[in-house]
Coordinates of C-alpha atoms in Angstrom, one line a residue:
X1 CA -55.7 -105.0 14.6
X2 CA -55.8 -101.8 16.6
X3 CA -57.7 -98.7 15.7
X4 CA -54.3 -96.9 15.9
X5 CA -52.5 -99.4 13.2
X6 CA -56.1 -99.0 11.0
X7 CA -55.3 -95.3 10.8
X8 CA -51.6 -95.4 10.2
X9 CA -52.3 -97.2 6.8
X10 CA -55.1 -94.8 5.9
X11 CA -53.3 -92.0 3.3
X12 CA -53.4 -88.6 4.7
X13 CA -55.9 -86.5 3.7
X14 CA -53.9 -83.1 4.1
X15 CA -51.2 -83.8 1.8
X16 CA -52.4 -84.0 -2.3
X17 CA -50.8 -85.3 -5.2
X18 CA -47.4 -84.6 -6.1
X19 CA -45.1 -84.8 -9.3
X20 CA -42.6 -87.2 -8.7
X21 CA -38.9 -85.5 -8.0
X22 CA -37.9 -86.5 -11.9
X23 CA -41.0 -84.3 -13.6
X24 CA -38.9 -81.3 -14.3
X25 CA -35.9 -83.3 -16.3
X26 CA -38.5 -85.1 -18.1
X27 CA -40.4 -81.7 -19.0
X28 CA -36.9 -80.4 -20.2
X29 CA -36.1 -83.1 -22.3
X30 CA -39.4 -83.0 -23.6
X31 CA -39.8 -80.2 -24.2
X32 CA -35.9 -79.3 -26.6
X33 CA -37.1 -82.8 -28.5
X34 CA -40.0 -80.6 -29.3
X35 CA -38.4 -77.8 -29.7
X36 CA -36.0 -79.3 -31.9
X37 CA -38.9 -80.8 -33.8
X38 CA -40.8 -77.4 -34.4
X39 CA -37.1 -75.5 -34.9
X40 CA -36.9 -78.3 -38.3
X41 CA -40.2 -78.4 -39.4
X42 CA -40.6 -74.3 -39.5
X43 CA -37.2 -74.1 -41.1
X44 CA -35.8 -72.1 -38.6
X45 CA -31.9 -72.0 -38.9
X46 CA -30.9 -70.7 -35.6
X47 CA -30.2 -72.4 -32.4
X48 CA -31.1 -69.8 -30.6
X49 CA -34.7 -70.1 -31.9
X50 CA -34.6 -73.5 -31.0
X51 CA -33.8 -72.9 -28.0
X52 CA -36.4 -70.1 -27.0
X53 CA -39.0 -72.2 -28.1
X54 CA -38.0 -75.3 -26.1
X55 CA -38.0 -72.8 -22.9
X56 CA -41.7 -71.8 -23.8
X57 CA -42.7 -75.1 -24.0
X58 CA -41.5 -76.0 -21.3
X59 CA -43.1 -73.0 -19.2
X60 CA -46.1 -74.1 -20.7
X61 CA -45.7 -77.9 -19.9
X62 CA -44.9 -77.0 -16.9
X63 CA -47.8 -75.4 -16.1
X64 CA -50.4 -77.9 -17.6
X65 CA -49.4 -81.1 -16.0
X66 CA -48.7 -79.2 -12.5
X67 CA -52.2 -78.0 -12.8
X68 CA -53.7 -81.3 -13.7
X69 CA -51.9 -83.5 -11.4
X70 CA -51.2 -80.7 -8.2
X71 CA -54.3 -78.0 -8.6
X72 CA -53.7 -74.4 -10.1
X73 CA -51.8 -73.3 -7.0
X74 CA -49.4 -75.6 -6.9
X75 CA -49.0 -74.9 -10.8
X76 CA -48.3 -71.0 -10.8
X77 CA -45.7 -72.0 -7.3
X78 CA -43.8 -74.1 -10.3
X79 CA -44.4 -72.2 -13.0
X80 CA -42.4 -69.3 -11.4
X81 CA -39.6 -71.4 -10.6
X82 CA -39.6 -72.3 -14.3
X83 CA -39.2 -68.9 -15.1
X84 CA -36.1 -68.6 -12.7
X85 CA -34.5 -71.4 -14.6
X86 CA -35.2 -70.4 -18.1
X87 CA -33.7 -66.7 -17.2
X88 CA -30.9 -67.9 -15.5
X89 CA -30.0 -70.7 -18.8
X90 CA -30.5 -67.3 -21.1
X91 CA -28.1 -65.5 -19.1
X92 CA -25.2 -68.1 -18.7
X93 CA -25.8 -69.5 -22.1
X94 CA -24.2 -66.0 -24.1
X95 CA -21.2 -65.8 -21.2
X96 CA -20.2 -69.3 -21.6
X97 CA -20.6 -69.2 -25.2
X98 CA -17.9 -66.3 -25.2
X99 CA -16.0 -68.1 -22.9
X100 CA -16.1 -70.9 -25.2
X101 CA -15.0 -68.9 -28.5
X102 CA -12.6 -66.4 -26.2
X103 CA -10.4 -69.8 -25.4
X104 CA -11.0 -71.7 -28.7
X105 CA -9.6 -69.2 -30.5
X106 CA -6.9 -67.8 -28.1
X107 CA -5.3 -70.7 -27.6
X108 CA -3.9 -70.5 -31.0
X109 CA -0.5 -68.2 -30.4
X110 CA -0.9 -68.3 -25.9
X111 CA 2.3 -69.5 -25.1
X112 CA 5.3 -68.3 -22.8
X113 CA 6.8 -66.8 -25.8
X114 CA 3.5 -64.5 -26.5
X115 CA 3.5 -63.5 -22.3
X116 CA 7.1 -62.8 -22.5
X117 CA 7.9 -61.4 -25.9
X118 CA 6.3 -57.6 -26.8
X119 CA 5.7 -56.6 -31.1
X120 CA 9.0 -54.2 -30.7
X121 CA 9.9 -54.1 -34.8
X122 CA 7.1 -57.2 -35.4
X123 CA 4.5 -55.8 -38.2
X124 CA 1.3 -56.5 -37.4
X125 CA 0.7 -58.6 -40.4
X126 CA 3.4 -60.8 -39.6
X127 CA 3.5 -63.7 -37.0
X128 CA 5.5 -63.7 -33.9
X129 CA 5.8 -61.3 -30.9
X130 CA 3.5 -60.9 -27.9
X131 CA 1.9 -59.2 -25.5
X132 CA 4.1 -58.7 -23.1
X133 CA 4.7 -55.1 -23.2
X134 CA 0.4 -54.7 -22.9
X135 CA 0.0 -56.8 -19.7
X136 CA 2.9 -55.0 -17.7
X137 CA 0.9 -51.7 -19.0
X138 CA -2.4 -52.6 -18.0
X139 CA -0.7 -54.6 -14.4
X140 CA 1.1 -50.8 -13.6
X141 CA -2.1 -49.1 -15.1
X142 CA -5.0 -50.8 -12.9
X143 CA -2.5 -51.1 -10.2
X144 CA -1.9 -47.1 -9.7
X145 CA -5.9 -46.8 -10.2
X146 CA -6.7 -49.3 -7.5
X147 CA -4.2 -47.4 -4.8
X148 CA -6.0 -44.1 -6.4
X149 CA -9.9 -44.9 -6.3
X150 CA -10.2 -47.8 -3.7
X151 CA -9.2 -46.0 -0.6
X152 CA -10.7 -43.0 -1.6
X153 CA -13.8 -44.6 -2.5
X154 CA -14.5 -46.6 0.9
X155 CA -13.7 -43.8 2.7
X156 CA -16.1 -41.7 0.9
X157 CA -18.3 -44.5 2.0
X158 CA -17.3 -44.6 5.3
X159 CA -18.3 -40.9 5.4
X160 CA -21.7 -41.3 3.9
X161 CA -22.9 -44.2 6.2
X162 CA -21.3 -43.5 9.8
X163 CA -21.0 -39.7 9.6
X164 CA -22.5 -37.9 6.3
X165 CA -26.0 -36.2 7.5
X166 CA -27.5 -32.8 5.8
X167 CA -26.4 -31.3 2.2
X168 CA -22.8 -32.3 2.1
X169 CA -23.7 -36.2 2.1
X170 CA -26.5 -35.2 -0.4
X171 CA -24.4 -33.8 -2.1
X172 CA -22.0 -36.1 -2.6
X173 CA -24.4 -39.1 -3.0
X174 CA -25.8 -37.0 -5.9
X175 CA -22.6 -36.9 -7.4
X176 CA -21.6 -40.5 -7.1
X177 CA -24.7 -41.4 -9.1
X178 CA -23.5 -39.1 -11.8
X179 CA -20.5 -40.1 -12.0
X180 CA -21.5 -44.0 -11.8
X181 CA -23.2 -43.0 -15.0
X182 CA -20.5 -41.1 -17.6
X183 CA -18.7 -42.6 -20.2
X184 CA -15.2 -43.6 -19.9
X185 CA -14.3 -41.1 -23.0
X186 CA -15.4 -38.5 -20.6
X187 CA -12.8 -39.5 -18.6
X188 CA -10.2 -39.6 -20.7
X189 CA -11.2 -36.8 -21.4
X190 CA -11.0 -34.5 -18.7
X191 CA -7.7 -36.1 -17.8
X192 CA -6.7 -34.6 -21.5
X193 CA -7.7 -32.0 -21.2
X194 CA -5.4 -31.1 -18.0
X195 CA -2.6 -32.8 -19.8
X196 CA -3.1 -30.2 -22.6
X197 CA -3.3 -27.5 -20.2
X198 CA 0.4 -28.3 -19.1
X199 CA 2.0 -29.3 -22.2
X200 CA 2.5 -32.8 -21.1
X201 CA 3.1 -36.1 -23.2
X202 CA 1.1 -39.2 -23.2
X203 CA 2.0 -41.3 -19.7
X204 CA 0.7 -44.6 -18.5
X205 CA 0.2 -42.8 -15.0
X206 CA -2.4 -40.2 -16.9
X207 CA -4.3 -43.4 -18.1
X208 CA -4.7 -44.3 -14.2
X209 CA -5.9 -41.1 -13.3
X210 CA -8.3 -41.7 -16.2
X211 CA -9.4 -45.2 -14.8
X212 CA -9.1 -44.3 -10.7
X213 CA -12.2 -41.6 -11.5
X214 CA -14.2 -44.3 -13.2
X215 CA -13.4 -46.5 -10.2
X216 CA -14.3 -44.4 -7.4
X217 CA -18.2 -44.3 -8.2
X218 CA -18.4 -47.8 -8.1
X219 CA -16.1 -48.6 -5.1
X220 CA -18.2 -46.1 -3.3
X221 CA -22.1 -47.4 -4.1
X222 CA -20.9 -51.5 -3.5
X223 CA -18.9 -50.5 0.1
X224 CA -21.9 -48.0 0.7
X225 CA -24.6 -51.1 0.6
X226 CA -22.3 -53.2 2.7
X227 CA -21.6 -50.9 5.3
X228 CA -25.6 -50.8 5.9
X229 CA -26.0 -54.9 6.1
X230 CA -23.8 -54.0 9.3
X231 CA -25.9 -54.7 12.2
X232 CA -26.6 -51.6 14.4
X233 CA -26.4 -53.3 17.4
X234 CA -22.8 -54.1 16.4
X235 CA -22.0 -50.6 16.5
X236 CA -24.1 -50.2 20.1
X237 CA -22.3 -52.8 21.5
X238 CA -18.7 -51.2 21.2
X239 CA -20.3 -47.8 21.8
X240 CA -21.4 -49.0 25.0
X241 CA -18.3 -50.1 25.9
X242 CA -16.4 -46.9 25.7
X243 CA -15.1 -47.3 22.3
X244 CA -14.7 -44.4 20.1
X245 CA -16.3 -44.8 17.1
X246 CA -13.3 -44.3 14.8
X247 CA -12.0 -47.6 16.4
X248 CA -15.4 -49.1 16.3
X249 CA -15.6 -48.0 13.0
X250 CA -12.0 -49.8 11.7
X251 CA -12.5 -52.3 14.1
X252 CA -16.0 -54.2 13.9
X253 CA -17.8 -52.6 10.9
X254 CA -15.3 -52.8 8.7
X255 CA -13.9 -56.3 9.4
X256 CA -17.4 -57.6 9.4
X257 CA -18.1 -55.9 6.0
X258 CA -14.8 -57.1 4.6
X259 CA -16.0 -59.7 1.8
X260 CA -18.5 -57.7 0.4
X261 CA -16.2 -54.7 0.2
X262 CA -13.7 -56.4 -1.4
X263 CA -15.9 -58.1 -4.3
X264 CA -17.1 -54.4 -4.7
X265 CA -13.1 -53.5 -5.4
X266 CA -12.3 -56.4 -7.5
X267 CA -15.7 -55.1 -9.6
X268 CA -14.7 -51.8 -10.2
X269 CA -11.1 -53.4 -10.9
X270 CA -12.9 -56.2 -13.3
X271 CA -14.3 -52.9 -15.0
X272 CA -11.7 -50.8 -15.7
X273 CA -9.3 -53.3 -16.6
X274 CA -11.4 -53.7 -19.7
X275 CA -11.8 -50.0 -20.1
X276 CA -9.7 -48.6 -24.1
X277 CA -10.9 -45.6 -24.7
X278 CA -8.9 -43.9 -21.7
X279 CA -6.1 -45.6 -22.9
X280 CA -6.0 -45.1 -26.0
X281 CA -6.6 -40.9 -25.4
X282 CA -3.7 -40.6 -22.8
X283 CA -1.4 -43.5 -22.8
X284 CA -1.5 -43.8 -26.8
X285 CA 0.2 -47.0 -26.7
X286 CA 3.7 -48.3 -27.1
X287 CA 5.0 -51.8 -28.7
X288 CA 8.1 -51.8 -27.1
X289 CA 8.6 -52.2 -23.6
X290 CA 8.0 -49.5 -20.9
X291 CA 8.4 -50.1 -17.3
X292 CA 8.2 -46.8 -16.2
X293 CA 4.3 -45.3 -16.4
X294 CA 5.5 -42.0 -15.4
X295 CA 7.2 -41.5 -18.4
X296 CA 6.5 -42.5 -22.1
X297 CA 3.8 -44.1 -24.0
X298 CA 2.7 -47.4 -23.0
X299 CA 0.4 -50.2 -24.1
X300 CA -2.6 -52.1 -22.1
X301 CA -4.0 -54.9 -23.1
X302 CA -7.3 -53.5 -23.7
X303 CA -5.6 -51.2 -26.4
X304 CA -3.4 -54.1 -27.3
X305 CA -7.0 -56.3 -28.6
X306 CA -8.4 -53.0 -30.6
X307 CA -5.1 -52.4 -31.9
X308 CA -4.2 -55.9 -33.3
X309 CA -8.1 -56.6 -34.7
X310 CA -7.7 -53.0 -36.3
X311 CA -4.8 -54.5 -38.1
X312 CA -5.8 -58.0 -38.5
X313 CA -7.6 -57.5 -42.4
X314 CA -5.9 -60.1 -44.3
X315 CA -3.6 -60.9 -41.7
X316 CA -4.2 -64.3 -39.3
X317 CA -1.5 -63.3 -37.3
X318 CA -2.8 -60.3 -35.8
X319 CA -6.2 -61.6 -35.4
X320 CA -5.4 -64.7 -33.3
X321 CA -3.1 -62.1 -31.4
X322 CA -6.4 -60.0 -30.4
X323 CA -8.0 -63.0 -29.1
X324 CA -5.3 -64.8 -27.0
X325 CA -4.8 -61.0 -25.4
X326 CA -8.7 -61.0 -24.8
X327 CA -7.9 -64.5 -23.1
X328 CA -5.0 -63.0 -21.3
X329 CA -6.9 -60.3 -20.3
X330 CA -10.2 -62.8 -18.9
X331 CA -7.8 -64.7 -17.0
X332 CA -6.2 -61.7 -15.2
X333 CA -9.4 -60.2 -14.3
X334 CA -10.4 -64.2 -13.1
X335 CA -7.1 -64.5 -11.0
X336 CA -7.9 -61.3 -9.3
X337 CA -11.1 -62.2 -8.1
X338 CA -10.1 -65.8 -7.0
X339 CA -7.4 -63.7 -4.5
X340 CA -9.9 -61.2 -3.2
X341 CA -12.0 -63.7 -2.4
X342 CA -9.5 -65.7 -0.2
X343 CA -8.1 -62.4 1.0
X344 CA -11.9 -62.1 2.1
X345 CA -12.5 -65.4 3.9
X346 CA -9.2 -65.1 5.5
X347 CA -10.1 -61.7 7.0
X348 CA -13.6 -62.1 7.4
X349 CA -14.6 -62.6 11.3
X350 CA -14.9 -65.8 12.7
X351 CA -18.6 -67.5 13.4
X352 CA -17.6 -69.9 15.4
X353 CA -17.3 -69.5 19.4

């Protein structure tokens, strides 16, 4: 046999001992037996207990057979990614839990008749009607406030990264962190406040003035950041080639920034779509139907949820008709970020040659 064959079957000497691919399921499991085990024994009545302690353990286990088997280094490299895990399973554990009561429960009374039927003369004690009236409200409401805050917030961005130098951009960044930061009663407030000054009733358009000036802040700061992942030399390239910057502007930084300026829309949207004190200061809420948001009380379905669980002791009725609108109301904000991501892929710029 050759010397070269002698030293193919001789193990390496640079590479150590490893955990076989299957360790970390084994560690889980091991460790929610145990912590199961020590969750019964201590009398502790709470899954969540439970569960905390099976995540220490198996930080813990983690660490003590990696260090045995691998060598300290090796250990603290896996003991980190431990920790990534167990934050991540504490963090989507509470959202799908709510997901999981939100449908449960609103399932109960979601039907075409409760998306195409509004209270009208329904008591709230009583079962029947819908929430039909709230979702054309809150569609006409976040609507008007999207074609209010989202072009005036990416073009405040615009400003800030292409063109904004000396105290006016400081300025205004200063004041897009303060604003990022009110409450939305503040809001409603100031829009009140105005409505006072002019003797004007409750209107669903107020409400979007209301929501727009929450949106702008946040529109601004998530279009800001993706304006700077823009490559300079992007810029430089055009620039070099005559074009003005206004068209280079419109033309490559924006399209390449596209996705990420769009998520940053469908966030602020996400947020005050959710948003009842506003609504409930200027638009004061309607059960019958109102199509018109510059004239009249209307509803939202924010408004609609606090209204209906603020009428729901003793009555079933009402209460299951706060939690299918709370479902309505995921599922909108859900189908809205499923379009502007495809809007985004479709107008994001093409990789390929």
């Amino acid at each position: 046999m050759s010397t070269a064959a002698v030293a193919d079957k001789r193990p390496s000497t640079l590479q150590g001992a490893s955990l076989p691919k299957w360790s970390p399921y084994a560690i889980v499991g091991g460790s929610v037996v145990l912590g199961v085990l020590i969750g019964l024994v201590a009398g502790l009545d709470s899954k969540v207990q439970w569960g905390l302690i099976a995540g220490l353990l198996y930080v813990l286990g983690t660490y003590g057979i990696a260090a045995r088997v691998e060598g300290s280094r090796q250990a603290k490299d896996r003991v980190a990614t431990s920790l990534v895990w167990v934050a991540f399973v504490i963090a989507v554990v509470p959202l799908v839990s709510l997901l999981w009561v939100t449908i449960s429960r609103g399932v109960k009374v979601l039907d075409i008749y409760f998306l195409t039927h509004s209270m009208g003369v329904v008591a709230d004690s009583q079962p029947g009607g819908g929430a039909y009236a709230a979702i054309i409200g809150s569609l006409e409401q976040v609507g008007l406030a999207t074609l209010i805050g989202a072009p005036i917030g990416i073009l405040t961005a615009v400003y800030l990264v292409e063109y904004g130098r000396g105290r006016l951009a400081k300025s205004v960044t200063f004041f897009v962190d303060v604003m990022t930061g009110i409450p939305s009663i503040v809001a409603g407030l100031f829009i009140l406040s105005i409505m006072l000054i002019f003797d004007m009733q409750p209107f669903g358009f107020a409400g979007s003035l209301a929501l727009a000036i929450l949106m702008m802040p946040v529109v601004v700061r998530s279009t800001e950041e993706m304006l700077k992942l823009v490559p300079n030399e992007l810029r430089e390239a055009s620039l070099a080639l005559g074009v003005p910057k206004w068209r280079t502007i419109l033309k490559v930084v924006l399209p390449t920034s596209i996705g990420g300026i769009t998520t940053g829309v469908m966030l602020a949207v996400a947020r005050i779509a959710g948003e009842t004190a506003p609504v409930l200061l200027l638009v004061f809420g309607n059960p019958f139907i109102n199509n018109n948001p510059f004239e009249g009380a209307q509803s939202s379905l924010p408004l609609f949820i606090y209204q209906q669980y603020a009428n729901s002791a003793g009555a079933n009725a009402a209460y299951d008709r706060a939690w299918a609108a709370s479902l309505t109301l995921i599922a909108f904000v859900m189908i809205l970020n499923l379009v502007a991501r495809g809007i985004a892929r479709w107008k994001a710029p093409k990789t390929g040659r």
